[in-house]
């Protein structure tokens, strides 16, 4: 609200001036005892807390006057508008070193709402507007509740073309313990959107910005759509700042240009991760790497292209290409295509294509669907245990993202649930016959990340990730198993060191945010996997749990963001961990 409703009800108490005069020679004395008399609706402890004079505090008459008024406001919040202080007795200790006082309260009756009247409303009938009020005739008067009702009414006008609407409490009538309230509505002019004027954009096309507001010329002004549009622009990752939209009203007073000022971010990024895995069993260590180049605003239209190359070990590499086209067919529908090619050591190669469609459900919730094709070709060394295959699959997913910042969140959550069904066609070879030529596959994946702020600029991250694959086969082919381990999943281990048909991992971090893009953190990761395997005695399921821990840092500089992670596995010594160096540059 733009004013305090309680100020309309609370009377002045003439006894406060004499109390102040009697107490003015007692400044700097310690409060020895506070006694409250006559209270029932509020507890003695709550009143003493509101007064701010617990035992041991220093007495100050000016603070006492202010806090008595605060206490009366607390009573009024509960509907006791006629509460008064009948007396305040102040006594000095025998040695004049401390002061005790006794406060006598007359709470009075609780006020109830008898009737609420509206005046000045033209756009809607009074009964229609009052139906949205939580303040009801016969109910206990609640100033905070009435303020929320008025705010809700202002929001309704804001969303229907009346941005200059004002509401004031114009008349209050009291009869016994009942109140009649009259609210006067000054609706102001009805404003339609004449168009948009975008300022500050050098690369991004103006229509890319204005379409996020979901408002067209000729439509009534809607403050909610402007607020949501500004939030969408900030969450797009294309802008470092978006000012609150302003109105440039025309000379007739019935329309306005919406003025939007943006500050563009750098749109292209290079992200590189270098890791070193120490050797085991007498073997030498090796380097791992993950390099990605992304252009996030291609042609100024919000299109995104990314190319990535990943080296997990000396014999494994992965190439990925992604393209994303927003606002297909002039509606907020994103279409993405991706291609990937994987060489998995001396086991197999995998090639896949995917087509994904994503649509917004709410501001923080998105739904998506994906159609995919995958081809597996075993290497000569694994041809005796793995069949070539082709797979068609379809996936439906839901994401919820309420994080306050994508790169360095302090609070919020990210949740994703996806369900995938597919058909895999296995090919028989003279050297290996698969269990079945046609396999129905299903996969369920859940990813949850919750950021919980603790103290100022400190936050705790709790992440839980679960993936389960079902095919009906006794042993899931190695090419179909979920691989995890390394920088993004279970730190302290080699990239994709573990695999299974059912896997889960959790990440716990405590972060100290040094700036909007810098942080220091410690982490503890835990992982679990189940992997059925053929042995001489039949089929056995390997079940293992792994843990890793360590620390890391992200530092923003003029060249980009530098990150260093040091992870230690459960069988490693503190000096034999895995080092990952990450560099992210925007240009």
XYZ file of C-alpha atoms in Angstrom:
587
model
C 0.000 0.000 0.000
C 0.951 3.623 -0.511
C -0.077 4.636 3.033
C -0.530 3.151 6.482
C -4.141 2.303 7.259
C -3.499 2.095 10.981
C -2.620 5.785 11.084
C -6.290 6.431 10.320
C -7.400 4.624 13.454
C -4.822 5.100 16.212
C -5.560 8.185 18.334
C -2.981 10.335 20.037
C -2.403 9.514 23.718
C -1.975 12.676 25.799
C -0.396 10.820 28.704
C 2.755 10.216 26.662
C 3.946 13.783 27.025
C 3.802 13.812 30.859
C 5.460 10.407 30.962
C 8.291 11.744 28.863
C 8.668 14.757 31.163
C 8.813 12.606 34.294
C 11.321 10.250 32.684
C 13.629 12.791 31.116
C 15.893 12.940 34.196
C 16.295 9.161 34.189
C 18.279 8.829 30.973
C 21.038 6.185 30.773
C 19.617 4.061 33.621
C 19.447 0.293 33.341
C 16.013 -1.314 33.173
C 15.644 -3.573 36.210
C 12.069 -4.832 35.824
C 9.095 -4.430 33.454
C 5.579 -5.277 34.623
C 2.558 -5.384 32.276
C -0.978 -5.245 33.654
C -4.345 -5.735 31.957
C -3.209 -7.614 28.847
C -5.030 -10.667 27.540
C -4.933 -10.579 23.747
C -1.122 -10.221 23.665
C 1.313 -12.072 25.879
C 3.527 -10.206 28.314
C 6.648 -11.416 26.517
C 5.378 -10.095 23.149
C 4.588 -6.714 24.691
C 7.982 -6.427 26.382
C 9.647 -7.361 23.085
C 7.631 -4.680 21.267
C 8.606 -2.120 23.906
C 12.280 -3.032 23.529
C 12.951 -2.724 27.268
C 13.841 -6.118 28.598
C 15.740 -6.393 31.840
C 19.293 -5.115 31.435
C 18.507 -2.669 28.610
C 19.277 1.021 28.956
C 16.225 3.232 29.549
C 15.557 5.983 27.014
C 12.345 8.053 27.021
C 12.347 8.779 23.289
C 12.691 5.085 22.466
C 9.950 4.275 24.975
C 7.533 6.711 23.283
C 8.233 5.188 19.882
C 7.911 1.612 21.085
C 4.611 2.225 22.886
C 3.257 3.399 19.541
C 4.670 0.247 17.925
C 2.933 -1.876 20.558
C -0.395 -0.149 19.863
C 0.092 -0.899 16.168
C 0.628 -4.555 17.078
C -2.685 -4.514 18.929
C -4.400 -2.830 16.007
C -3.080 -5.517 13.672
C -5.195 -7.955 15.667
C -8.287 -5.739 15.508
C -7.918 -3.952 18.874
C -8.222 -0.395 17.601
C -9.270 1.144 20.919
C -6.448 -0.185 23.070
C -5.037 2.496 25.372
C -2.402 2.931 28.050
C -4.107 4.010 31.248
C -0.937 4.635 33.238
C 2.799 4.169 33.199
C 4.502 4.075 36.624
C 8.265 4.587 36.687
C 10.255 3.883 39.846
C 13.940 4.366 40.597
C 15.932 1.841 42.548
C 17.090 2.892 46.062
C 20.567 3.746 44.759
C 19.130 5.514 41.658
C 21.136 3.224 39.342
C 18.229 1.378 37.737
C 14.617 1.927 36.785
C 11.517 -0.257 36.877
C 8.213 0.549 35.267
C 4.699 -0.830 35.257
C 2.477 -0.430 32.199
C -1.314 -0.599 32.635
C -3.261 -1.478 29.471
C -6.950 -1.314 28.651
C -7.305 -3.463 25.556
C -10.901 -2.598 24.757
C -13.187 -4.492 22.405
C -12.092 -6.030 19.133
C -13.248 -4.119 16.031
C -15.351 -5.869 13.416
C -16.095 -4.883 9.839
C -19.762 -3.948 9.408
C -19.733 -2.825 5.775
C -17.330 -1.938 2.948
C -18.479 0.587 0.367
C -16.862 1.433 -2.965
C -17.170 4.748 -4.765
C -15.824 5.984 -8.100
C -15.760 2.584 -9.794
C -17.025 2.649 -13.389
C -15.265 -0.268 -15.079
C -16.707 -2.943 -12.757
C -19.647 -3.210 -10.416
C -18.957 -2.965 -6.697
C -20.186 -6.484 -5.932
C -17.792 -7.854 -8.562
C -14.820 -6.074 -6.992
C -15.765 -6.869 -3.388
C -16.053 -10.566 -4.262
C -12.240 -10.651 -4.447
C -11.813 -9.183 -0.949
C -10.755 -11.367 1.953
C -12.042 -8.705 4.358
C -15.666 -9.645 4.999
C -18.559 -8.014 6.876
C -18.752 -9.507 10.348
C -15.087 -10.457 10.394
C -12.452 -9.039 12.737
C -10.874 -5.928 11.275
C -7.365 -6.686 9.971
C -5.512 -3.683 8.554
C -2.882 -5.833 6.823
C -5.617 -7.933 5.211
C -7.406 -4.808 3.974
C -4.166 -3.475 2.522
C -3.711 -6.729 0.599
C -7.279 -6.463 -0.676
C -6.628 -2.948 -1.962
C -3.350 -4.050 -3.545
C -5.208 -6.880 -5.286
C -7.743 -4.382 -6.580
C -4.969 -2.124 -7.895
C -3.393 -5.124 -9.621
C -6.705 -5.888 -11.323
C -6.874 -2.371 -12.701
C -3.185 -2.532 -13.717
C -3.870 -5.670 -15.745
C -6.858 -4.218 -17.593
C -5.596 -0.922 -18.967
C -5.657 1.401 -15.936
C -2.013 1.980 -14.886
C -2.810 5.251 -13.089
C -5.552 3.923 -10.821
C -5.482 5.098 -7.188
C -7.517 3.879 -4.221
C -7.922 5.723 -0.942
C -9.802 5.154 2.312
C -12.058 8.199 2.098
C -14.369 7.675 5.064
C -14.478 5.596 8.240
C -17.560 5.392 10.417
C -17.572 3.668 13.779
C -20.671 2.498 15.602
C -19.999 0.702 18.859
C -17.369 -1.857 17.884
C -18.258 -2.011 14.174
C -16.620 -0.194 11.263
C -18.042 1.015 7.972
C -15.269 1.662 5.447
C -15.609 3.628 2.239
C -12.980 3.215 -0.463
C -12.829 5.742 -3.275
C -11.411 4.509 -6.580
C -9.797 6.985 -8.964
C -9.600 4.797 -12.063
C -7.689 7.236 -14.270
C -7.594 7.037 -18.077
C -7.947 3.779 -19.996
C -4.605 3.172 -21.779
C -4.022 1.035 -24.855
C -0.594 -0.014 -26.105
C 0.436 2.077 -29.134
C 3.674 0.157 -29.615
C 7.162 -0.377 -28.206
C 10.393 1.586 -28.305
C 13.527 -0.422 -27.503
C 16.721 1.312 -26.404
C 20.214 -0.023 -25.760
C 20.126 -2.977 -28.177
C 23.007 -3.046 -30.640
C 22.862 -6.651 -31.884
C 19.531 -8.031 -30.748
C 16.648 -7.172 -33.047
C 13.886 -5.126 -31.416
C 11.151 -7.646 -32.219
C 13.102 -10.333 -30.344
C 12.799 -8.176 -27.230
C 9.222 -6.966 -27.626
C 7.753 -10.398 -28.369
C 8.592 -11.514 -24.826
C 5.967 -9.130 -23.433
C 3.095 -10.897 -25.253
C 1.444 -7.496 -25.906
C 0.355 -6.208 -29.329
C -0.490 -2.648 -30.402
C -4.138 -1.885 -29.690
C -4.393 -4.192 -26.683
C -5.118 -2.768 -23.207
C -2.139 -1.985 -21.011
C -1.270 -4.932 -18.737
C 1.316 -4.422 -16.003
C 1.536 -8.143 -15.298
C 2.600 -8.912 -18.873
C 5.261 -6.201 -18.681
C 6.625 -7.663 -15.452
C 6.669 -11.198 -16.859
C 8.285 -10.008 -20.098
C 11.055 -8.256 -18.217
C 11.677 -11.434 -16.203
C 11.828 -13.521 -19.400
C 14.407 -11.165 -20.908
C 16.558 -11.321 -17.785
C 16.364 -15.132 -17.727
C 17.213 -15.441 -21.434
C 20.923 -14.941 -20.763
C 21.173 -12.300 -23.494
C 21.067 -9.242 -21.231
C 22.881 -8.117 -18.123
C 20.092 -5.682 -17.289
C 16.569 -4.774 -18.336
C 15.084 -1.580 -16.930
C 11.520 -1.453 -15.677
C 9.406 -0.552 -18.753
C 8.155 3.039 -18.838
C 5.068 4.619 -20.419
C 5.239 7.415 -22.970
C 1.596 8.533 -23.042
C 0.285 10.156 -26.228
C -1.235 13.641 -26.381
C -4.792 12.266 -26.259
C -4.095 10.407 -23.031
C -5.622 7.146 -24.267
C -2.523 5.289 -25.449
C 1.151 4.878 -24.672
C 4.420 3.696 -26.159
C 6.144 1.120 -23.918
C 9.794 2.139 -23.555
C 12.193 -0.750 -22.819
C 15.893 -0.149 -22.150
C 18.259 -3.138 -22.159
C 21.958 -3.747 -21.558
C 23.229 -6.526 -23.813
C 25.581 -9.221 -22.598
C 28.318 -10.850 -24.655
C 26.674 -13.463 -26.813
C 29.455 -15.912 -27.713
C 31.189 -18.102 -25.166
C 34.148 -20.456 -25.125
C 34.086 -22.984 -22.320
C 37.107 -25.200 -21.739
C 37.801 -27.794 -19.046
C 41.167 -29.498 -18.649
C 41.607 -32.348 -16.207
C 44.426 -34.582 -15.088
C 43.801 -38.121 -13.858
C 46.760 -39.710 -12.024
C 47.863 -43.133 -13.213
C 46.797 -46.341 -11.480
C 48.382 -49.796 -11.317
C 51.648 -48.478 -12.665
C 50.062 -46.788 -15.684
C 50.799 -43.167 -16.424
C 48.275 -40.376 -15.895
C 46.459 -38.675 -18.733
C 44.690 -35.454 -19.634
C 40.972 -35.100 -20.133
C 39.212 -32.193 -21.803
C 35.837 -30.655 -22.589
C 35.738 -27.737 -25.017
C 32.597 -25.967 -26.209
C 32.031 -22.958 -28.451
C 28.570 -21.388 -28.362
C 26.935 -18.489 -30.199
C 23.834 -17.588 -28.227
C 22.309 -14.799 -30.332
C 22.973 -15.735 -33.929
C 21.757 -13.029 -36.297
C 20.402 -11.041 -33.363
C 17.334 -13.322 -33.344
C 18.083 -15.374 -30.220
C 19.185 -18.435 -32.203
C 21.757 -20.645 -30.509
C 24.508 -22.802 -32.015
C 26.980 -24.869 -29.992
C 29.793 -27.238 -30.915
C 31.570 -29.363 -28.297
C 34.442 -31.841 -28.230
C 35.032 -34.054 -25.201
C 38.065 -36.236 -24.459
C 37.374 -38.544 -21.526
C 40.467 -40.727 -21.802
C 43.154 -41.457 -24.437
C 40.787 -43.745 -26.364
C 37.407 -42.026 -25.916
C 36.097 -38.849 -27.498
C 32.736 -37.237 -28.116
C 31.607 -34.646 -30.677
C 28.311 -32.769 -30.300
C 26.531 -30.165 -32.427
C 23.370 -28.327 -31.315
C 21.132 -25.772 -32.983
C 18.180 -24.020 -31.344
C 15.545 -21.892 -33.057
C 13.232 -19.923 -30.724
C 9.722 -18.722 -31.515
C 8.948 -21.052 -34.381
C 5.821 -20.120 -36.391
C 5.574 -16.859 -34.447
C 4.642 -18.542 -31.167
C 6.805 -19.189 -28.058
C 7.847 -22.627 -29.284
C 11.531 -23.585 -29.380
C 12.755 -26.212 -31.838
C 16.229 -27.720 -31.391
C 18.251 -30.228 -33.369
C 21.311 -32.090 -32.178
C 23.918 -34.477 -33.532
C 26.414 -36.531 -31.573
C 29.186 -38.989 -32.359
C 30.886 -41.004 -29.610
C 34.002 -43.189 -29.746
C 33.979 -45.257 -26.551
C 37.547 -46.625 -26.106
C 37.825 -49.934 -27.990
C 34.198 -50.940 -27.347
C 31.852 -49.184 -29.775
C 30.962 -46.043 -31.674
C 27.592 -44.350 -31.357
C 25.958 -41.841 -33.698
C 22.722 -40.089 -32.812
C 20.325 -37.432 -34.080
C 17.585 -35.696 -32.147
C 14.735 -33.255 -32.716
C 13.413 -31.459 -29.646
C 10.414 -29.162 -29.166
C 10.121 -27.071 -26.007
C 7.205 -24.937 -24.916
C 6.673 -22.742 -21.823
C 3.894 -23.708 -19.417
C 4.466 -20.954 -16.851
C 7.234 -18.475 -16.106
C 9.377 -21.167 -14.433
C 7.952 -24.380 -15.918
C 8.727 -25.759 -19.398
C 7.588 -28.906 -21.123
C 9.459 -30.614 -23.934
C 9.304 -33.571 -26.286
C 12.130 -35.224 -28.200
C 12.364 -37.743 -31.038
C 15.709 -39.489 -31.420
C 17.601 -41.978 -33.576
C 20.728 -43.844 -32.463
C 23.124 -46.210 -34.224
C 25.594 -48.461 -32.372
C 28.522 -50.151 -34.156
C 30.726 -52.403 -31.997
C 34.486 -52.340 -32.321
C 36.257 -55.451 -33.508
C 37.320 -56.289 -29.942
C 33.729 -56.151 -28.588
C 31.966 -57.735 -31.583
C 31.830 -61.075 -29.686
C 29.681 -59.550 -26.904
C 27.853 -56.598 -28.474
C 25.457 -56.505 -31.423
C 25.122 -53.630 -33.882
C 21.822 -51.873 -33.321
C 19.519 -49.059 -34.372
C 17.152 -47.363 -31.966
C 14.177 -45.015 -32.275
C 13.024 -43.289 -29.107
C 10.616 -40.626 -27.881
C 11.001 -38.586 -24.706
C 8.689 -36.305 -22.733
C 10.048 -34.037 -20.046
C 9.214 -31.286 -17.592
C 11.623 -28.705 -16.160
C 11.085 -26.255 -13.295
C 13.699 -23.553 -12.816
C 13.260 -20.974 -10.041
C 16.951 -20.120 -9.559
C 17.637 -16.419 -9.103
C 20.803 -16.606 -11.219
C 21.821 -19.224 -13.766
C 25.623 -19.071 -13.364
C 25.863 -18.367 -9.644
C 22.535 -18.894 -7.848
C 21.952 -17.992 -4.212
C 18.474 -19.466 -3.869
C 15.901 -21.364 -5.858
C 15.654 -24.812 -7.380
C 16.071 -26.657 -10.660
C 14.016 -29.788 -11.269
C 13.760 -32.013 -14.339
C 11.762 -35.162 -14.937
C 11.918 -37.086 -18.209
C 10.445 -40.367 -19.423
C 11.705 -42.052 -22.582
C 10.389 -45.025 -24.550
C 12.107 -46.618 -27.512
C 12.502 -49.566 -29.850
C 15.957 -51.066 -30.423
C 16.605 -53.329 -33.390
C 19.569 -55.648 -32.863
C 21.451 -57.146 -35.782
C 22.746 -60.715 -35.679
C 26.305 -61.492 -36.655
C 28.030 -64.849 -37.058
C 30.227 -64.083 -34.055
C 27.374 -62.940 -31.751
C 23.660 -63.616 -31.510
C 21.695 -61.125 -29.309
C 18.961 -62.315 -26.917
C 16.234 -60.762 -29.067
C 16.219 -58.874 -32.333
C 13.646 -56.317 -31.142
C 13.818 -54.728 -27.697
C 11.444 -52.275 -26.039
C 13.351 -49.801 -23.898
C 12.297 -47.292 -21.245
C 14.218 -44.774 -19.206
C 13.185 -42.533 -16.323
C 15.436 -39.721 -15.138
C 15.022 -37.266 -12.247
C 17.368 -34.348 -11.530
C 16.857 -32.087 -8.507
C 19.044 -29.189 -7.369
C 18.028 -27.032 -4.413
C 19.911 -23.896 -3.355
C 19.353 -22.902 0.283
C 20.769 -19.549 1.482
C 22.278 -19.690 4.955
C 23.944 -16.430 5.949
C 24.708 -13.403 3.796
C 26.187 -14.491 0.419
C 26.449 -18.102 1.610
C 24.363 -20.909 0.151
C 24.129 -24.694 0.353
C 23.492 -26.847 -2.721
C 21.761 -30.210 -2.459
C 21.630 -32.170 -5.719
C 20.013 -35.572 -6.307
C 20.093 -37.384 -9.669
C 18.566 -40.777 -10.490
C 18.474 -42.677 -13.820
C 16.855 -46.061 -14.394
C 16.808 -48.053 -17.687
C 14.566 -51.077 -18.281
C 14.693 -53.336 -21.326
C 13.777 -56.824 -20.100
C 17.228 -58.135 -21.025
C 19.207 -60.132 -18.525
C 22.271 -57.995 -19.193
C 21.946 -54.475 -20.543
C 24.454 -53.961 -23.380
C 27.359 -51.754 -22.417
C 26.412 -49.299 -25.151
C 23.034 -48.677 -23.467
C 24.246 -48.250 -19.898
C 24.389 -44.888 -18.171
C 27.903 -43.627 -17.560
C 28.835 -41.189 -14.821
C 31.789 -39.956 -12.827
C 34.000 -36.890 -13.218
C 33.544 -33.131 -13.253
C 29.780 -32.839 -13.632
C 28.622 -35.880 -11.636
C 30.938 -37.657 -9.183
C 34.089 -35.627 -8.612
C 37.284 -37.326 -7.521
C 37.006 -39.969 -10.267
C 37.791 -40.264 -13.965
C 35.267 -39.090 -16.537
C 32.531 -41.748 -17.015
C 34.454 -44.192 -14.845
C 31.267 -46.013 -13.727
C 28.264 -47.355 -15.604
C 25.090 -49.263 -14.936
C 21.430 -49.859 -15.728
C 20.416 -48.036 -12.541
C 22.577 -45.184 -11.293
C 22.232 -42.353 -8.803
C 24.483 -39.646 -7.488
C 24.180 -36.744 -5.102
C 26.135 -33.524 -4.793
C 26.423 -31.460 -1.628
C 28.169 -28.094 -1.807
C 28.631 -25.200 0.572
C 29.273 -22.041 -1.422
C 30.572 -18.617 -0.494
C 29.568 -16.186 -3.252
C 32.412 -13.746 -3.836
C 30.606 -11.777 -6.559
C 27.795 -12.285 -9.065
C 29.964 -14.791 -10.980
C 32.645 -15.831 -8.484
C 32.485 -18.320 -5.628
C 34.497 -20.601 -3.371
C 33.018 -23.949 -2.378
C 33.628 -27.292 -0.747
C 31.825 -30.399 -1.926
C 30.921 -33.951 -1.001
C 29.625 -36.291 -3.728
C 28.208 -39.796 -3.454
C 27.301 -42.213 -6.232
C 25.618 -45.610 -6.583
C 25.249 -47.965 -9.542
C 23.877 -51.392 -10.397
C 25.407 -53.214 -13.366
C 24.322 -56.772 -14.353
C 27.212 -58.782 -15.835
C 27.702 -62.237 -17.282
C 30.065 -64.486 -15.371
C 31.008 -68.139 -15.611
C 28.309 -68.864 -13.045
C 25.551 -66.955 -14.833
C 24.396 -63.348 -14.428
C 25.477 -61.330 -11.408
C 24.637 -57.749 -10.530
C 27.475 -55.550 -9.351
C 26.340 -52.952 -6.798
C 28.741 -50.337 -5.541
C 28.699 -47.006 -3.729
C 31.424 -44.390 -4.220
C 32.139 -41.086 -2.513
C 34.312 -38.115 -3.404
C 35.079 -34.796 -1.770
C 37.173 -31.711 -2.308
C 37.012 -27.994 -2.948
C 36.857 -25.570 -5.829
C 36.755 -21.947 -6.862
C 35.309 -19.811 -9.669
C 36.941 -16.427 -10.240
C 35.755 -13.768 -12.663
C 38.410 -11.704 -14.403
C 38.659 -9.428 -17.425
C 39.553 -12.492 -19.523
C 36.656 -14.658 -18.319
C 35.761 -17.023 -15.489
C 38.520 -19.309 -14.223
C 37.533 -22.411 -12.277
C 39.654 -24.968 -10.426
C 38.247 -28.133 -8.815
C 40.253 -30.615 -6.775
C 38.434 -33.890 -6.119
C 39.555 -36.833 -4.002
C 38.094 -40.316 -4.397
C 37.529 -42.639 -1.477
C 40.646 -44.688 -2.277
C 42.874 -41.683 -3.042
C 45.246 -39.929 -0.724
C 44.710 -36.175 -0.265
C 47.696 -35.550 -2.570
C 46.542 -37.925 -5.327
C 43.234 -36.325 -6.337
C 41.841 -35.267 -9.692
C 42.434 -31.696 -10.876
C 40.016 -29.947 -13.238
C 40.773 -26.503 -14.619
C 37.935 -24.658 -16.301
C 37.976 -21.448 -18.315
C 34.890 -19.669 -19.604
C 35.206 -16.609 -21.815
C 32.452 -14.494 -23.323
C 33.125 -12.408 -26.416
